[in-house]
Amino acid sequence: MTREDIELKNPATAGDVLQGIPGLDVQRQGSPGGLENIKIRGGLSTHTLVMIDGFPVNSPALSEFDIGSLPVDGFERVEVVRGAQSALYGSYAIGGVVNFIPRKGGKERQYDAGLAAGSFRSLKWHGSAQDGGKAGSLYVGAVGWKSDGILPNDDFSLASYMGVAEVPIGSRSRIHAIMLSTEGTKGVPVDYSGRDINHRFIRRGLLTGVRYEVDVANGVTVTASGSIFDEFLHTNDPAEPGETSSLDDVTKTRKGLLRLEGRISPAPFSTTFVGVEYQKDRMTDSNVFTDTMFGSFPSFNESSVYDRSVFLQEELRAGKHSGLSLGARLDRNSLAGTEFNPKVAAFHEISAIGTRLRAAVGRGFRPPTASEKFDIYVGNPDLSSEKAVSYEAGADATLPGKKVSLAATWFYQNFKPLIQYDPDVWKMRNMNAFSRGVEAEAIFQILTDVGLGVKYTYSDTWIAEKQRRILGIPRQRGTVYLLYTPVPAFHARLDWRLESDQLDKSPIESNISRRPGYAMVDFFARYRWDINVAAIREFALTGKMQNLLNRDYEERKGYPSPKFNFLLGAE
């Protein structure tokens, strides 16, 4: 996803940008600000490694990252890699990797500012400044978002601040640094008691990362990097009128990373990556459950998990049209023990017909989190690590005239075992499962200024012990879009998004039930003027209208999604 894609959609949070990508399933609990995660190819959100500028941010407590709290105005692009990637990225990449790449300072000084408002008393603002030259570059940005939501106690506010700096050190080395701070406050209108008027949730996150890179010789580059990601989660659910119980829970986590990597490219046909990595996750959880009849029941949980690993990857090119990738990683994890994860991938281009064939097989693993093992409500201390082997094969083609491009991929993932909540026993369990399916994409340049795109994903999942599908995974989802660009300054896009039913569990229901499928239509537009008046070089008007047909639907069972809504702005 490019910067142009991000600007056109004028997204509230990261999930708005990722909607429609083949193989990705992004679902939000209700209105913007609700819990939102990324699932890839029928896997769980805990199988997706989320990175910001190459630094991991998955929660040590939950093993996932809530992208509903991540604004994307400060990012240049989003990169997605599907399939098991533990051979290069370690335990959290059992299903794939999503990397948010931040903007950097340009070659000259520039300032940006924008303001937008719309339905549900929504207000969004952003501002940034950047500069660059021989001495280095700097980008700083801030984003704010607030909305009343669609239900009582559904309000949401978010503030985010980011700084990215790059400084050359001599002619052969450079240092890169990032700091990202986010803070969000959200009402929780639906919980296990039904509609709630005073349940509140606060999340704060702080990422700091540094990367030092040096060219030690021709074709040899060494990179040393480190990061710390701190997260604070506070859930406060006082007793409502007629209720006898309340809950107050505070979770603090820290993810630390040290990585040393070498890139050796002695010849055009060979590139070798070799490195070592150390990662440590820490978590503390303080929980107080109070009942007016039986008193207070405090609990405290503290855990620490470390992972030491060494990895090697060889990229080989057999001429201009074929390539082979061989990778392996050996992890020593304090929970999972020793894990060996290989991966093999290959491609071959048939230039005569504009086609590229590709295939890959890889292995991934993920140890259970402390919450999955020791949570006082649903934890299971007997959980073992998740392991998966993934296979894929596909082709990409560009037809003569370059007005039609096609892509298709078959995939299969075998989980032995999977970790998922089992409502029959009210706790987390290991269960053998698989997911298989097809991803397809077709892009047509119908006219000079009109493009048509079709994106489709079919996912067939199955849990052997339960004789049912994996929860929260729709069997089919797709997007058909029209892109209209009559002049370079104007872009408009109309999306028709469809999603089939899925098995799911509402927070107020004890049994698994069917969440119906839905279809919705969204519209995005952006018009830009190059005005060059005083210090202002560019002015743009933006607009988006979502759920144009005003449909009732739910992305997750029990959480109503917004009906027709709009956001209009200027930058």
Coordinates of C-alpha atoms in Angstrom, one line a residue:
M1 CA 0.0 0.0 0.0
T2 CA 1.6 3.3 -1.1
R3 CA 1.3 6.8 0.2
E4 CA -1.1 7.6 -2.6
D5 CA -3.4 4.8 -1.4
I6 CA -3.3 6.1 2.2
E7 CA -4.1 9.7 1.2
L8 CA -7.0 8.7 -1.0
K9 CA -8.7 6.6 1.7
N10 CA -8.2 9.3 4.4
P11 CA -8.2 6.5 7.0
A12 CA -9.0 6.9 10.6
T13 CA -6.7 4.1 11.6
A14 CA -4.5 1.4 10.0
G15 CA -7.4 -1.0 9.4
D16 CA -9.0 1.3 6.9
V17 CA -6.0 1.1 4.7
L18 CA -5.6 -2.7 4.8
Q19 CA -9.2 -3.5 3.8
G20 CA -9.5 -5.4 0.6
I21 CA -5.9 -6.8 0.4
P22 CA -6.2 -10.5 -0.8
G23 CA -5.4 -12.9 2.0
L24 CA -5.9 -10.3 4.7
D25 CA -8.9 -10.3 7.1
V26 CA -9.3 -7.0 9.0
Q27 CA -12.3 -6.8 11.3
R28 CA -13.2 -4.2 13.9
Q29 CA -15.3 -4.5 17.0
G30 CA -18.0 -1.8 16.2
S31 CA -17.1 1.8 15.4
P32 CA -13.6 3.3 14.9
G33 CA -11.4 2.8 17.9
G34 CA -12.7 -0.7 18.7
L35 CA -10.3 -3.6 18.9
E36 CA -9.0 -4.3 15.4
N37 CA -6.5 -7.0 14.4
I38 CA -5.0 -8.5 11.2
K39 CA -5.6 -12.2 10.3
I40 CA -3.8 -13.7 7.3
R41 CA -4.9 -16.7 5.2
G42 CA -7.4 -18.1 7.7
G43 CA -5.1 -17.9 10.7
L44 CA -5.6 -16.0 13.9
S45 CA -4.5 -12.4 14.7
T46 CA -1.9 -13.9 17.1
H47 CA -0.2 -15.4 14.0
T48 CA 0.5 -12.0 12.4
L49 CA 3.7 -10.2 13.2
V50 CA 3.1 -6.5 13.1
M51 CA 6.2 -4.2 12.7
I52 CA 6.7 -0.5 12.7
D53 CA 9.8 0.5 10.8
G54 CA 11.0 -3.0 11.1
F55 CA 10.6 -3.2 14.9
P56 CA 8.1 -5.7 16.4
V57 CA 5.1 -4.4 18.4
N58 CA 3.0 -7.5 19.1
S59 CA 1.8 -7.4 22.7
P60 CA 3.7 -9.8 25.0
A61 CA 0.4 -10.2 26.9
L62 CA -1.9 -10.9 24.0
S63 CA 0.5 -11.9 21.2
E64 CA -1.3 -9.5 18.8
F65 CA -1.3 -5.8 18.0
D66 CA -4.4 -3.6 18.0
I67 CA -4.2 -1.6 14.8
G68 CA -7.4 0.2 15.8
S69 CA -5.1 2.4 17.9
L70 CA -2.6 3.1 15.1
P71 CA -3.1 6.2 12.8
V72 CA -1.3 6.0 9.5
D73 CA -0.9 9.6 8.4
G74 CA 2.7 9.4 9.3
F75 CA 3.5 6.3 7.2
E76 CA 4.9 6.2 3.7
R77 CA 3.7 2.7 2.8
V78 CA 2.6 -0.6 4.3
E79 CA 4.3 -3.9 3.3
V80 CA 2.6 -7.3 3.6
V81 CA 4.2 -10.7 3.4
R82 CA 1.9 -13.7 3.6
G83 CA 2.7 -17.2 4.8
A84 CA 5.0 -18.5 7.6
Q85 CA 8.0 -16.2 8.0
S86 CA 9.5 -17.6 11.2
A87 CA 12.7 -18.5 9.3
L88 CA 13.6 -14.8 9.2
Y89 CA 11.4 -13.1 11.7
G90 CA 10.9 -15.5 14.6
S91 CA 8.0 -16.7 16.7
Y92 CA 5.2 -14.2 16.0
A93 CA 5.4 -14.5 12.2
I94 CA 3.6 -17.9 12.0
G95 CA 1.1 -16.6 9.5
G96 CA 2.7 -13.5 7.9
V97 CA 4.2 -10.1 8.5
V98 CA 2.7 -6.5 8.1
N99 CA 5.3 -3.7 8.3
F100 CA 4.3 0.0 8.5
I101 CA 7.1 2.1 7.0
P102 CA 7.2 5.7 8.3
R103 CA 7.7 8.8 6.3
K104 CA 11.2 10.4 6.2
G105 CA 12.5 13.9 5.8
G106 CA 12.8 15.0 2.2
K107 CA 15.5 17.1 0.5
E108 CA 13.9 20.4 1.5
R109 CA 11.9 21.8 4.3
Q110 CA 8.2 21.2 4.2
Y111 CA 5.2 21.5 6.5
D112 CA 1.8 19.8 6.2
A113 CA -1.5 20.3 8.1
G114 CA -5.0 18.9 7.7
L115 CA -8.4 19.0 9.4
A116 CA -11.5 16.8 8.7
A117 CA -14.9 16.4 10.3
G118 CA -17.9 14.3 9.8
S119 CA -20.5 11.9 11.2
F120 CA -20.9 11.1 14.9
R121 CA -19.2 14.4 15.7
S122 CA -15.9 13.0 14.4
L123 CA -12.9 15.3 14.2
K124 CA -9.5 14.4 12.7
W125 CA -6.4 16.5 12.5
H126 CA -2.8 16.0 11.5
G127 CA 0.3 18.1 11.1
S128 CA 4.0 17.4 10.2
A129 CA 7.3 19.0 9.5
Q130 CA 10.3 17.6 7.6
D131 CA 13.6 18.7 6.4
G132 CA 16.7 17.1 4.9
G133 CA 20.1 17.6 3.5
K134 CA 23.7 16.4 3.6
A135 CA 23.7 16.4 7.4
G136 CA 20.7 14.1 7.6
S137 CA 16.9 14.2 7.6
L138 CA 14.2 14.6 10.1
Y139 CA 10.4 14.0 10.1
V140 CA 8.1 14.9 13.0
G141 CA 4.3 14.4 12.9
A142 CA 1.2 14.5 15.1
V143 CA -2.2 13.0 14.6
G144 CA -5.4 13.4 16.5
W145 CA -8.8 11.7 16.2
K146 CA -12.0 11.7 18.2
S147 CA -15.6 10.5 17.7
D148 CA -18.7 10.0 19.7
G149 CA -19.3 6.6 18.1
I150 CA -22.7 5.1 17.4
L151 CA -23.9 3.8 20.8
P152 CA -23.9 5.2 24.3
N153 CA -20.4 5.0 25.9
D154 CA -18.9 4.5 22.4
D155 CA -16.7 7.6 22.3
F156 CA -13.1 7.4 21.2
S157 CA -10.1 9.7 21.3
L158 CA -6.6 9.1 20.0
A159 CA -3.4 11.2 19.9
S160 CA -0.2 10.1 18.2
Y161 CA 3.3 11.7 17.9
M162 CA 6.1 10.4 15.8
G163 CA 9.7 11.4 15.0
V164 CA 12.0 9.8 12.5
A165 CA 15.6 10.8 12.0
E166 CA 18.5 9.7 9.8
V167 CA 22.1 10.9 10.1
P168 CA 25.0 9.8 7.9
I169 CA 28.3 9.1 9.7
G170 CA 31.0 9.5 7.1
S171 CA 30.6 8.0 3.7
R172 CA 30.0 4.4 4.7
S173 CA 27.7 4.4 7.7
R174 CA 24.4 5.9 8.9
I175 CA 22.1 5.8 11.9
H176 CA 18.3 5.7 11.8
A177 CA 16.0 6.3 14.8
I178 CA 12.3 6.4 15.4
M179 CA 10.1 7.3 18.4
L180 CA 6.3 6.7 18.2
S181 CA 3.9 7.6 21.1
T182 CA 0.2 6.8 21.0
E183 CA -2.5 7.2 23.6
G184 CA -6.2 6.2 23.1
T185 CA -9.3 6.3 25.3
K186 CA -12.3 4.3 24.4
G187 CA -15.7 3.6 25.8
V188 CA -16.7 -0.1 25.7
P189 CA -20.4 -0.1 24.8
V190 CA -20.7 -3.9 24.6
D191 CA -19.2 -6.4 27.0
Y192 CA -20.1 -9.7 28.6
S193 CA -23.0 -8.0 30.5
G194 CA -24.5 -6.7 27.3
R195 CA -24.8 -2.9 26.7
D196 CA -22.6 -1.0 29.1
I197 CA -22.7 2.7 30.0
N198 CA -19.5 3.1 32.1
H199 CA -16.9 0.5 30.9
R200 CA -13.7 2.4 29.9
F201 CA -10.5 1.3 28.3
I202 CA -7.2 3.2 28.1
R203 CA -4.2 2.2 25.9
R204 CA -0.7 3.9 25.8
G205 CA 2.1 2.8 23.7
L206 CA 5.7 4.0 23.2
L207 CA 8.1 2.6 20.6
T208 CA 11.8 3.7 20.5
G209 CA 14.1 2.1 17.9
V210 CA 17.6 2.7 16.6
R211 CA 19.3 1.1 13.6
Y212 CA 23.0 1.5 12.7
E213 CA 24.2 0.4 9.3
V214 CA 27.8 0.3 8.0
D215 CA 29.2 -0.7 4.6
V216 CA 32.3 -2.6 5.8
A217 CA 33.4 -3.5 2.2
N218 CA 32.0 -3.7 -1.3
G219 CA 29.0 -5.9 -1.2
V220 CA 29.1 -6.3 2.6
T221 CA 26.8 -4.4 5.0
V222 CA 26.4 -4.9 8.7
T223 CA 23.3 -3.7 10.6
A224 CA 22.9 -3.4 14.4
S225 CA 19.5 -2.5 15.7
G226 CA 17.6 -2.4 19.0
S227 CA 14.1 -1.4 20.1
I228 CA 11.9 -1.1 23.2
F229 CA 8.1 -1.1 23.0
D230 CA 6.2 -0.3 26.2
E231 CA 2.5 -0.7 26.4
F232 CA 0.0 0.2 29.1
L233 CA -3.6 -1.2 29.1
H234 CA -6.2 -0.2 31.7
T235 CA -9.7 -1.6 31.8
N236 CA -12.1 -0.1 34.3
D237 CA -15.7 -1.5 34.5
P238 CA -17.6 -0.2 37.5
A239 CA -20.8 -1.8 38.6
E240 CA -23.8 -0.3 36.8
P241 CA -27.2 0.2 38.5
G242 CA -28.6 -3.3 39.3
E243 CA -25.1 -5.0 39.0
T244 CA -23.2 -6.3 41.9
S245 CA -19.7 -6.7 40.5
S246 CA -16.9 -4.5 39.1
L247 CA -13.5 -5.0 37.4
D248 CA -10.3 -3.0 37.3
D249 CA -7.4 -4.4 35.4
V250 CA -4.0 -2.9 34.6
T251 CA -1.5 -4.6 32.3
K252 CA 2.0 -3.3 31.6
T253 CA 4.3 -4.9 29.0
R254 CA 7.7 -4.3 27.6
K255 CA 9.2 -5.9 24.4
G256 CA 12.9 -5.5 24.0
L257 CA 14.9 -6.5 20.9
L258 CA 18.6 -6.6 19.9
R259 CA 19.6 -7.7 16.4
L260 CA 22.8 -8.0 14.5
E261 CA 22.6 -8.8 10.8
G262 CA 25.1 -9.0 7.9
R263 CA 24.3 -8.8 4.2
I264 CA 26.8 -10.2 1.9
S265 CA 26.5 -9.9 -1.9
P266 CA 29.7 -11.0 -3.5
A267 CA 28.2 -11.4 -6.9
P268 CA 24.9 -10.4 -8.7
F269 CA 23.6 -14.0 -8.4
S270 CA 24.0 -14.4 -4.7
T271 CA 23.0 -12.4 -1.6
T272 CA 23.4 -13.9 1.9
F273 CA 21.7 -12.7 5.1
V274 CA 23.1 -13.9 8.4
G275 CA 22.4 -12.7 11.9
V276 CA 21.7 -13.2 15.6
E277 CA 18.8 -11.9 17.6
Y278 CA 17.8 -11.6 21.3
Q279 CA 14.2 -10.7 22.3
K280 CA 12.8 -10.4 25.8
D281 CA 9.1 -9.9 26.7
R282 CA 7.9 -8.8 30.1
M283 CA 4.4 -8.5 31.5
T284 CA 2.7 -7.6 34.7
D285 CA -1.1 -7.8 35.2
S286 CA -2.9 -6.5 38.3
N287 CA -6.6 -7.4 38.5
V288 CA -9.2 -6.6 41.1
F289 CA -12.7 -8.2 40.8
T290 CA -15.1 -6.8 43.4
D291 CA -18.5 -8.2 44.3
T292 CA -20.7 -6.3 46.7
M293 CA -21.8 -9.6 48.4
F294 CA -18.5 -11.5 48.6
G295 CA -15.9 -8.7 48.6
S296 CA -12.8 -8.1 46.5
F297 CA -10.6 -10.7 44.8
P298 CA -7.2 -9.2 43.7
S299 CA -4.8 -11.1 41.6
F300 CA -1.3 -10.4 40.2
N301 CA 0.5 -12.1 37.4
E302 CA 4.1 -11.5 36.3
S303 CA 6.0 -13.2 33.6
S304 CA 9.1 -12.9 31.4
V305 CA 10.0 -14.8 28.2
Y306 CA 13.2 -14.6 26.3
D307 CA 14.2 -15.8 22.8
R308 CA 17.7 -16.2 21.4
S309 CA 18.1 -17.0 17.8
V310 CA 20.5 -17.3 14.8
F311 CA 19.3 -17.1 11.2
L312 CA 20.6 -17.6 7.7
Q313 CA 19.1 -16.8 4.4
E314 CA 20.5 -17.3 0.9
E315 CA 19.0 -15.5 -2.2
L316 CA 20.2 -17.1 -5.4
R317 CA 19.5 -15.8 -9.0
A318 CA 19.8 -18.2 -11.9
G319 CA 20.1 -15.5 -14.6
K320 CA 17.6 -12.7 -15.0
H321 CA 14.4 -14.8 -14.8
S322 CA 14.7 -17.3 -12.0
G323 CA 15.5 -17.2 -8.3
L324 CA 15.7 -19.4 -5.2
S325 CA 15.5 -18.4 -1.6
L326 CA 16.7 -20.8 1.2
G327 CA 16.3 -19.7 4.8
A328 CA 16.5 -21.2 8.3
R329 CA 16.3 -20.0 11.9
L330 CA 17.2 -21.7 15.1
D331 CA 15.4 -20.3 18.2
R332 CA 16.0 -21.1 21.8
N333 CA 12.8 -19.9 23.5
S334 CA 12.3 -20.1 27.3
L335 CA 8.7 -21.4 26.9
A336 CA 8.9 -23.4 23.7
G337 CA 12.4 -24.8 24.0
T338 CA 14.4 -25.2 20.8
E339 CA 12.7 -24.6 17.5
F340 CA 14.1 -25.0 14.0
N341 CA 12.1 -23.2 11.2
P342 CA 13.2 -23.5 7.6
K343 CA 11.7 -21.9 4.4
V344 CA 12.2 -22.5 0.7
A345 CA 10.8 -20.2 -2.0
A346 CA 11.4 -20.0 -5.8
F347 CA 10.2 -18.1 -8.8
H348 CA 10.6 -18.3 -12.6
E349 CA 9.6 -15.6 -15.1
I350 CA 8.4 -16.5 -18.6
S351 CA 9.1 -13.2 -20.3
A352 CA 7.6 -14.2 -23.6
I353 CA 4.1 -14.3 -22.1
G354 CA 4.7 -11.8 -19.2
T355 CA 4.1 -14.5 -16.5
R356 CA 5.9 -15.1 -13.2
L357 CA 5.5 -18.5 -11.4
R358 CA 6.2 -18.8 -7.7
A359 CA 6.0 -21.3 -4.9
A360 CA 7.1 -21.4 -1.2
V361 CA 7.0 -23.7 1.8
G362 CA 7.8 -22.7 5.3
R363 CA 7.4 -23.5 9.0
G364 CA 6.4 -21.2 11.9
F365 CA 5.9 -21.4 15.6
R366 CA 4.4 -19.4 18.5
P367 CA 4.7 -20.1 22.2
P368 CA 1.6 -19.4 24.3
T369 CA 1.5 -16.1 26.1
A370 CA 1.3 -15.7 29.9
S371 CA -2.3 -14.6 29.5
E372 CA -3.2 -17.7 27.5
K373 CA -1.6 -19.9 30.2
F374 CA -2.3 -18.2 33.4
D375 CA -5.3 -15.8 33.0
I376 CA -7.6 -16.5 36.0
Y377 CA -10.7 -16.7 33.8
V378 CA -9.7 -18.5 30.6
G379 CA -6.0 -19.5 31.0
N380 CA -4.7 -23.0 30.5
P381 CA -1.3 -23.9 32.0
D382 CA -1.1 -27.1 29.9
L383 CA -1.0 -25.2 26.6
S384 CA 1.8 -26.2 24.2
S385 CA 3.3 -24.0 21.4
E386 CA 1.6 -23.5 18.1
K387 CA 3.3 -24.9 15.1
A388 CA 2.4 -24.5 11.5
V389 CA 3.6 -25.5 8.0
S390 CA 2.5 -23.4 5.1
Y391 CA 2.5 -24.1 1.4
E392 CA 1.7 -21.8 -1.5
A393 CA 1.9 -21.7 -5.3
G394 CA 0.9 -18.9 -7.6
A395 CA 1.3 -16.9 -10.8
D396 CA 1.3 -13.3 -11.8
A397 CA 0.7 -12.2 -15.4
T398 CA 0.6 -8.9 -17.3
L399 CA -1.2 -9.3 -20.6
P400 CA 0.1 -7.7 -23.9
G401 CA -0.5 -3.9 -23.9
K402 CA -0.1 -3.8 -20.1
K403 CA -3.7 -2.9 -19.6
V404 CA -4.6 -6.1 -17.7
S405 CA -2.7 -7.7 -14.8
L406 CA -3.7 -10.9 -13.1
A407 CA -2.5 -12.7 -9.9
A408 CA -3.6 -15.9 -8.2
T409 CA -2.2 -17.9 -5.2
W410 CA -3.2 -21.2 -3.7
F411 CA -2.3 -21.7 0.0
Y412 CA -2.5 -24.4 2.6
Q413 CA -1.6 -24.0 6.3
N414 CA -1.5 -27.0 8.7
F415 CA -1.7 -26.0 12.4
K416 CA -0.4 -28.7 14.8
P417 CA -1.7 -27.5 17.2
L418 CA -3.7 -24.2 17.1
I419 CA -4.4 -22.2 20.3
Q420 CA -8.0 -20.9 20.5
Y421 CA -10.6 -20.2 23.1
D422 CA -13.0 -23.1 23.5
P423 CA -16.4 -21.9 24.8
D424 CA -17.4 -25.5 25.6
V425 CA -14.8 -25.6 28.4
W426 CA -14.5 -21.8 29.0
K427 CA -10.7 -21.8 28.5
M428 CA -7.9 -21.7 25.9
R429 CA -7.1 -25.0 24.3
N430 CA -4.8 -26.7 21.8
M431 CA -6.6 -28.0 18.7
N432 CA -5.4 -29.4 15.4
A433 CA -6.6 -27.3 12.5
F434 CA -6.0 -26.3 8.9
S435 CA -6.7 -23.4 6.5
R436 CA -6.6 -23.6 2.8
G437 CA -7.8 -21.4 0.0
V438 CA -7.2 -19.1 -3.0
E439 CA -6.3 -15.4 -3.4
A440 CA -7.0 -13.7 -6.7
E441 CA -6.6 -10.2 -8.1
A442 CA -7.3 -8.7 -11.5
I443 CA -6.7 -5.1 -12.5
F444 CA -8.0 -3.6 -15.8
Q445 CA -7.2 -0.3 -17.3
I446 CA -10.5 0.2 -19.0
L447 CA -9.9 3.7 -20.3
T448 CA -7.1 6.2 -19.9
D449 CA -8.7 7.6 -16.8
V450 CA -10.7 4.6 -15.6
G451 CA -9.4 1.6 -13.8
L452 CA -11.3 -1.5 -12.5
G453 CA -10.0 -3.9 -9.8
V454 CA -11.3 -7.1 -8.4
K455 CA -9.8 -8.7 -5.3
Y456 CA -11.0 -12.0 -3.8
T457 CA -10.1 -14.4 -1.1
Y458 CA -11.5 -17.9 -0.4
S459 CA -10.6 -19.4 3.0
D460 CA -11.7 -22.9 4.0
T461 CA -10.8 -23.6 7.7
W462 CA -11.4 -26.6 9.9
I463 CA -10.8 -27.7 13.5
A464 CA -10.7 -31.5 13.7
E465 CA -11.6 -31.8 17.4
K466 CA -14.6 -29.5 17.1
Q467 CA -15.7 -30.5 13.5
R468 CA -16.3 -26.9 12.7
R469 CA -14.6 -23.9 11.1
I470 CA -12.1 -21.6 12.9
L471 CA -13.9 -18.8 14.7
G472 CA -13.9 -15.3 13.2
I473 CA -12.8 -16.4 9.7
P474 CA -15.3 -15.7 6.8
R475 CA -15.2 -18.2 4.0
Q476 CA -15.3 -15.6 1.2
R477 CA -14.5 -11.9 1.0
G478 CA -13.8 -9.6 -1.9
T479 CA -13.7 -6.1 -3.2
V480 CA -14.6 -4.6 -6.6
Y481 CA -13.5 -1.1 -7.1
L482 CA -13.5 1.6 -9.8
L483 CA -10.8 4.2 -9.9
Y484 CA -11.4 7.4 -11.8
T485 CA -8.5 9.9 -12.5
P486 CA -9.6 12.4 -15.3
V487 CA -6.7 14.7 -14.4
P488 CA -3.6 14.1 -12.2
A489 CA -5.0 16.4 -9.5
F490 CA -8.2 14.4 -9.0
H491 CA -8.7 10.8 -7.8
A492 CA -12.0 9.1 -7.0
R493 CA -12.6 5.5 -6.0
L494 CA -15.8 3.5 -5.5
D495 CA -15.5 0.3 -3.5
W496 CA -18.1 -2.6 -3.3
R497 CA -17.0 -4.8 -0.4
L498 CA -18.5 -8.2 0.3
E499 CA -18.0 -10.7 3.1
S500 CA -19.7 -14.1 3.7
D501 CA -20.9 -15.4 7.0
Q502 CA -18.6 -16.7 9.7
L503 CA -18.8 -18.6 12.9
D504 CA -18.3 -16.3 15.8
K505 CA -19.1 -15.7 19.5
S506 CA -20.9 -12.7 20.8
P507 CA -19.6 -11.4 24.2
I508 CA -23.1 -11.9 25.6
E509 CA -23.7 -15.4 24.3
S510 CA -22.2 -18.6 25.7
N511 CA -22.5 -20.5 22.5
I512 CA -20.9 -20.2 19.1
S513 CA -23.3 -18.8 16.4
R514 CA -23.4 -17.5 12.9
R515 CA -22.5 -13.9 12.1
P516 CA -24.3 -13.1 8.8
G517 CA -22.4 -11.9 5.8
Y518 CA -22.7 -8.4 4.5
A519 CA -22.1 -6.1 1.5
M520 CA -21.3 -2.4 1.6
V521 CA -20.3 0.5 -0.7
D522 CA -17.7 3.1 0.1
F523 CA -16.6 6.2 -1.9
F524 CA -13.3 8.1 -1.6
A525 CA -12.3 11.3 -3.4
R526 CA -9.4 13.8 -3.4
Y527 CA -8.8 17.0 -5.4
R528 CA -5.4 18.8 -5.2
W529 CA -4.4 22.3 -6.4
D530 CA -0.9 23.4 -7.0
I531 CA -1.3 27.0 -6.0
N532 CA 2.2 28.3 -5.0
V533 CA 0.8 31.3 -3.1
A534 CA 3.2 32.7 -0.5
A535 CA 4.5 29.7 1.4
I536 CA 1.6 27.4 0.4
R537 CA 2.5 25.1 -2.5
E538 CA -0.4 22.7 -2.4
F539 CA -4.0 22.6 -1.2
A540 CA -6.3 19.6 -1.2
L541 CA -9.9 18.7 -0.4
T542 CA -10.7 15.2 0.7
G543 CA -13.9 13.2 1.3
K544 CA -15.1 9.8 2.0
M545 CA -18.5 8.3 2.5
Q546 CA -18.8 4.8 3.9
N547 CA -21.7 2.4 3.9
L548 CA -23.5 4.4 1.2
L549 CA -26.5 2.0 1.2
N550 CA -26.9 2.5 5.0
R551 CA -26.8 -1.3 5.7
D552 CA -27.0 -2.9 9.2
Y553 CA -24.1 -5.2 9.6
E554 CA -21.5 -6.5 12.1
E555 CA -17.8 -7.2 11.4
R556 CA -17.7 -9.2 14.7
K557 CA -20.7 -10.8 16.3
G558 CA -22.4 -8.6 18.8
Y559 CA -20.7 -5.3 17.9
P560 CA -22.9 -3.1 15.6
S561 CA -20.9 -1.3 12.9
P562 CA -21.7 2.3 11.7
K563 CA -24.4 2.9 9.1
F564 CA -23.9 5.7 6.5
N565 CA -21.1 8.0 7.6
F566 CA -18.8 10.6 6.0
L567 CA -15.7 12.5 6.7
L568 CA -14.8 15.8 4.8
G569 CA -11.5 17.6 5.1
A570 CA -8.9 20.0 3.8
E571 CA -5.1 19.8 3.8

